[in-house]
Structure formats: structure tokens, C-alpha cells
Short mmCIF file of C-alpha atoms in Angstrom, two decimals:
data_model
loop_
_atom_site.label_atom_id
_atom_site.label_comp_id
_atom_site.label_asym_id
_atom_site.label_seq_id
_atom_site.Cartn_x
_atom_site.Cartn_y
_atom_site.Cartn_z
CA MET A 68 12.01 -15.45 -18.99
CA THR A 69 8.57 -14.39 -20.14
CA ASN A 70 5.19 -15.94 -20.60
CA THR A 71 2.69 -13.72 -22.45
CA ASN A 72 2.71 -10.47 -20.46
CA LEU A 73 4.29 -11.90 -17.32
CA THR A 74 8.03 -11.36 -16.83
CA VAL A 75 10.34 -13.11 -14.38
CA TYR A 76 13.98 -12.06 -14.30
CA ARG A 77 17.13 -12.12 -12.22
CA LEU A 78 18.14 -9.02 -10.29
CA GLY A 79 21.76 -8.86 -9.14
CA GLU A 80 23.37 -11.97 -7.69
CA ASN A 81 20.60 -13.40 -5.55
CA ALA A 82 17.24 -11.80 -6.36
CA ILE A 83 14.30 -12.69 -8.59
CA VAL A 84 11.69 -10.19 -9.76
CA LEU A 85 8.19 -11.17 -10.85
CA ASP A 86 6.87 -8.28 -12.97
CA CYS A 87 3.09 -8.28 -13.51
CA SER A 88 2.72 -4.69 -14.72
CA LYS A 89 1.75 -5.72 -18.26
CA LEU A 90 -1.06 -7.99 -17.07
CA PHE A 91 -3.31 -4.95 -16.52
CA PRO A 92 -6.01 -4.44 -17.82
CA GLU A 93 -6.37 -8.12 -18.76
CA PHE A 94 -6.52 -8.73 -15.01
CA SER A 95 -7.80 -6.22 -12.47
CA LYS A 96 -5.33 -4.32 -10.31
CA LEU A 97 -6.70 -5.94 -7.16
CA ASN A 98 -6.62 -9.46 -8.62
CA ILE A 99 -2.97 -9.01 -9.59
CA GLN A 100 -2.12 -7.81 -6.10
CA THR A 101 -3.99 -10.61 -4.33
CA ARG A 102 -2.16 -13.19 -6.45
CA ILE A 103 1.15 -11.51 -5.57
CA TRP A 104 0.24 -11.75 -1.85
CA GLU A 105 -0.72 -15.40 -2.28
CA LEU A 106 2.59 -16.20 -3.97
CA ALA A 107 4.53 -14.24 -1.34
CA LYS A 108 2.79 -16.23 1.40
CA GLN A 109 3.69 -19.50 -0.35
CA CYS A 110 7.34 -18.45 -0.63
CA SER A 111 7.48 -17.34 3.01
CA LYS A 112 7.09 -21.00 4.00
CA SER A 113 10.39 -21.84 2.28
CA LEU A 114 13.74 -21.42 4.01
CA GLU A 115 15.33 -20.64 0.62
CA PHE A 116 14.48 -16.94 0.83
CA GLN A 117 16.12 -14.34 3.04
CA ASP A 118 13.62 -11.62 2.14
CA ILE A 119 10.31 -11.35 0.27
CA VAL A 120 9.13 -7.92 -0.87
CA PRO A 121 5.67 -7.50 -2.46
CA GLY A 122 5.34 -4.27 -4.45
CA MET A 123 2.80 -2.72 -6.78
CA ASN A 124 2.46 -5.18 -9.67
CA ASN A 125 5.66 -6.96 -8.66
CA LEU A 126 7.29 -9.34 -6.21
CA THR A 127 11.00 -9.40 -5.39
CA LEU A 128 12.50 -12.50 -3.79
CA PHE A 129 15.99 -12.60 -2.28
CA LEU A 130 17.62 -16.04 -2.08
CA HIS A 131 20.23 -17.18 0.41
CA ASP A 132 21.98 -19.33 -2.20
CA THR A 133 22.98 -17.59 -5.44
CA THR A 134 23.34 -20.94 -7.22
CA GLN A 135 19.59 -21.54 -6.88
CA VAL A 136 18.44 -18.45 -8.78
CA THR A 137 18.11 -20.16 -12.17
CA PHE A 138 16.08 -22.98 -10.64
CA TRP A 139 13.71 -20.60 -8.88
CA LEU A 140 13.15 -18.47 -11.99
CA SER A 141 11.10 -21.27 -13.54
CA VAL A 142 9.50 -22.33 -10.25
CA ILE A 143 8.20 -18.83 -9.50
CA GLU A 144 6.60 -18.54 -12.92
CA LYS A 145 4.88 -21.91 -12.53
CA ARG A 146 3.67 -21.00 -9.05
CA TRP A 147 2.25 -17.72 -10.32
CA HIS A 148 0.04 -19.55 -12.80
CA SER A 149 -1.33 -21.72 -9.98
CA THR A 150 -2.46 -18.72 -7.92
CA THR A 151 -5.99 -17.33 -7.92
CA GLY A 152 -5.94 -14.65 -5.22
CA LEU A 153 -9.42 -15.74 -4.17
CA ASN A 154 -8.51 -16.94 -0.70
CA VAL A 155 -6.37 -13.99 0.37
CA SER A 156 -7.85 -11.69 2.97
CA GLY A 157 -6.82 -9.76 6.04
CA PRO A 158 -8.43 -8.13 9.07
CA THR A 159 -10.19 -4.77 8.95
CA ILE A 160 -8.39 -2.02 10.85
CA GLU A 161 -10.29 1.07 12.00
CA ILE A 162 -8.22 4.26 11.70
CA PRO A 163 -9.57 7.37 13.52
CA VAL A 164 -8.87 10.58 11.59
CA LEU A 165 -9.19 14.23 12.54
CA TYR A 166 -9.80 15.95 9.21
CA GLY A 167 -8.85 19.50 8.26
CA ARG A 168 -7.29 22.52 9.97
CA GLU A 169 -3.62 22.10 10.87
CA TYR A 170 -4.06 18.32 10.73
CA GLY A 171 -5.21 18.36 7.10
CA PRO A 172 -3.87 21.57 5.55
CA ASP A 173 -4.85 20.57 2.00
CA LEU A 174 -8.46 19.63 2.73
CA ASP A 175 -9.83 22.99 1.58
CA ALA A 176 -7.77 22.90 -1.63
CA VAL A 177 -8.95 19.37 -2.43
CA ALA A 178 -12.56 20.45 -1.86
CA ARG A 179 -12.20 23.48 -4.13
CA ARG A 180 -10.52 21.45 -6.85
CA HIS A 181 -13.47 19.05 -7.03
CA GLN A 182 -16.16 21.68 -6.36
CA LEU A 183 -17.20 19.97 -3.14
CA ASP A 184 -17.51 21.26 0.39
CA THR A 185 -15.12 19.85 2.98
CA THR A 186 -17.87 17.85 4.67
CA GLU A 187 -18.50 16.00 1.41
CA VAL A 188 -14.78 15.32 0.92
CA ILE A 189 -14.63 13.83 4.41
CA ARG A 190 -17.74 11.74 3.77
CA ARG A 191 -16.41 10.41 0.48
CA HIS A 192 -12.97 9.69 1.94
CA SER A 193 -14.27 7.88 5.02
CA ALA A 194 -17.03 5.91 3.27
CA PRO A 195 -15.09 3.13 1.47
CA GLU A 196 -13.42 0.06 2.87
CA TYR A 197 -9.89 0.28 1.51
CA THR A 198 -7.46 -2.52 0.67
CA VAL A 199 -3.74 -2.29 1.43
CA LEU A 200 -2.11 -2.94 -1.96
CA PHE A 201 1.44 -2.86 -0.63
CA LEU A 202 3.75 -1.10 1.82
CA GLY A 203 6.39 1.21 0.39
CA PHE A 204 8.10 4.62 0.30
CA GLN A 205 8.95 4.24 3.99
CA PRO A 206 8.46 1.32 6.42
CA GLY A 207 4.78 0.80 7.10
CA PHE A 208 3.44 3.32 4.54
CA PRO A 209 0.25 1.74 3.13
CA TYR A 210 -0.85 2.37 -0.44
CA LEU A 211 -4.63 2.01 -0.22
CA ASP A 212 -6.97 1.05 -3.05
CA GLY A 213 -10.62 2.13 -3.06
CA LEU A 214 -10.52 5.93 -3.12
CA ASP A 215 -13.68 7.56 -4.49
CA SER A 216 -12.76 8.57 -8.06
CA ARG A 217 -14.22 12.04 -7.41
CA LEU A 218 -11.36 12.62 -4.95
CA THR A 219 -8.50 11.71 -7.31
CA THR A 220 -6.02 14.56 -6.83
CA PRO A 221 -2.46 14.99 -8.13
CA ARG A 222 0.39 15.33 -5.69
CA LEU A 223 1.74 18.74 -4.78
CA SER A 224 3.99 20.31 -7.42
CA THR A 225 6.47 21.13 -4.65
CA PRO A 226 6.73 18.44 -1.94
CA ARG A 227 6.85 19.42 1.71
CA LEU A 228 10.18 18.99 3.46
CA SER A 229 8.52 17.45 6.51
CA ILE A 230 5.16 15.78 7.05
CA PRO A 231 4.08 14.71 10.57
CA ALA A 232 3.64 11.04 11.39
CA GLY A 233 0.02 9.94 11.11
CA SER A 234 -0.82 12.34 8.28
CA VAL A 235 -3.48 11.01 5.90
CA GLY A 236 -3.06 12.08 2.30
CA ILE A 237 -4.22 11.64 -1.27
CA GLY A 238 -1.76 10.98 -4.08
CA GLY A 239 -3.44 10.52 -7.45
CA SER A 240 -6.02 7.74 -7.22
CA GLN A 241 -4.71 6.36 -3.94
CA THR A 242 -4.78 7.39 -0.32
CA GLY A 243 -2.22 6.58 2.34
CA ILE A 244 -0.87 7.29 5.82
CA TYR A 245 2.59 8.53 6.76
CA PRO A 246 3.90 6.23 9.55
CA ALA A 247 6.75 8.59 10.51
CA ASP A 248 7.85 12.16 9.93
CA ALA A 249 9.10 12.42 6.34
CA PRO A 250 9.20 14.67 3.28
CA GLY A 251 6.40 14.08 0.81
CA GLY A 252 4.07 15.49 -1.79
CA TRP A 253 0.70 13.95 -1.03
CA GLN A 254 -2.30 16.22 -0.41
CA LEU A 255 -2.82 16.13 3.36
CA ILE A 256 -6.46 16.03 4.46
CA GLY A 257 -6.24 14.71 8.03
CA ARG A 258 -4.21 12.93 10.68
CA THR A 259 -4.55 9.86 12.86
CA ASN A 260 -3.18 9.37 16.37
CA ILE A 261 -2.76 5.63 15.79
CA SER A 262 0.84 4.46 15.33
CA LEU A 263 1.42 2.38 12.20
CA LEU A 264 4.74 1.08 13.51
CA THR A 265 4.97 -1.69 16.11
CA PRO A 266 8.73 -2.18 16.64
CA ASP A 267 8.13 -4.03 19.90
CA LEU A 268 6.54 -6.85 17.88
CA PRO A 269 9.35 -8.15 15.60
CA ALA A 270 7.05 -10.66 13.91
CA THR A 271 4.63 -7.88 12.90
CA PRO A 272 6.57 -4.57 13.00
CA THR A 273 3.82 -2.67 11.16
CA LEU A 274 0.14 -2.29 12.01
CA LEU A 275 -0.92 -2.90 8.41
CA ALA A 276 0.12 -5.45 5.79
CA PRO A 277 -0.80 -6.19 2.16
CA GLY A 278 -4.33 -7.54 1.98
CA TYR A 279 -5.53 -5.82 5.15
CA LYS A 280 -8.68 -3.71 5.01
CA VAL A 281 -8.80 -0.15 6.33
CA ARG A 282 -11.74 2.02 7.32
CA PHE A 283 -11.27 5.69 8.23
CA THR A 284 -13.45 7.03 11.05
CA PRO A 285 -13.81 10.83 11.39
CA VAL A 286 -13.26 12.00 14.98
CA THR A 287 -13.53 15.29 16.85
CA SER A 288 -10.63 17.25 18.35
CA LEU A 289 -11.59 15.99 21.81
CA GLU A 290 -11.61 12.37 20.67
CA PHE A 291 -8.30 12.87 18.86
CA THR A 292 -6.49 14.18 21.94
CA SER A 293 -8.08 11.87 24.51
#
């Protein structure tokens, strides 16, 4: 079912997708995301759902009972229109980063592309307070909003087969952190020694969550290894 540019539809036997991608630019990217987080939080209080997955411009809800999908299609749309996103916030997490050298092998290339020196790239990357839009690609991988537009850089034409856990990269207009070793094509500019995965805490298995704030703090080699 649709309402203006909002779409709510059934996916498979037991899932509902709320698609907000056509609401932009009528609504800002961040406002759309904060309303998605608000709706996800509301739904998490219901025992009807077995899983709730916020994405970029979308929310997927998995129901226990397949006979309730039709009912929830209309409920989810109504609940969306009652959200504002104004009261959604999270803690600020400081992430230490060692920029450049073997920890950020693409830092020099990013600097050359934008006609900046590496010190200025580091300053611009570490200056903003970022917002976690959603987690995706791999468990705990944060897509962060707030990158300085001067640092917008396309992904590598040929992805790397393996990227070390903790690598901090730029992919288009976003920046992110690889929680675990994985292939990927983001431009790597640094690395953190902070683990983004907390498997010993089942209630919060990842350090970051949608709505959290992130600040990158440049550190020295000595601080990184201590």
C-alpha cells in the first residue's frame, strides 16, 4: 500500500518493508532515518516481531505470525505518520584513529584527489560529530553521516580481497569502520584499535547502534599500540 511517496509492502511470508526512499528530498536524510529509528523502537516493545532491521531509508519487520501481516501493513503506515524523529538520540562514542601509513593506505591518494595535504584530510575527517545512520554490510558496520563534502571520494574501482578489522574508510559521501576482516572497496585512511563487536553482551552485541554519535580522535603510533 502507498501513501504519497511512502510505500509499505509485504516481503515473503512474514515480513513487512517500510520504504521511505522517495521521501527525499521532501524530508532530510537524517529526519527520515531518525523517524525510522523511532518507529523501530516502538515496534521493539511488541512481542509480535521476531526481528526488526532498520536500513538506509527503510525498515524491515519480521512477524512471528504470518496471519498478522495484512493487519500490520496498515498499522505500520499509521505509526510512521505519527513519528517525528525529534526525540531520538544516542550517546557519543569516541573512536581513536591512527591515520595513514600501513593503517590508512589510501590517505595519500585521497589527499591528492582533493588537492589537500594529509594533515588537512585528517583534520577535516576528525572534526565533525557523525551520526550512525544504520548498521549494514557486515554485523556492526556503521554507515556514518556528516562527512565533510570536500572529502567525498568514490570507492576503489577494484575492491580489496581483505581489509583488517578496525579500518576506517570513505565510501562516497559516507565514512565507516570495518568491525571485522572483510573484502571491501572503501578508501582506507586510518585504523582504530577499538573493537566494534561486543559478543559477550548479547543485549548489545555491537558498540554502535543507529542514532549514536561518533567522534574520531587522531592518535599517535605510541597511543595506538599502548
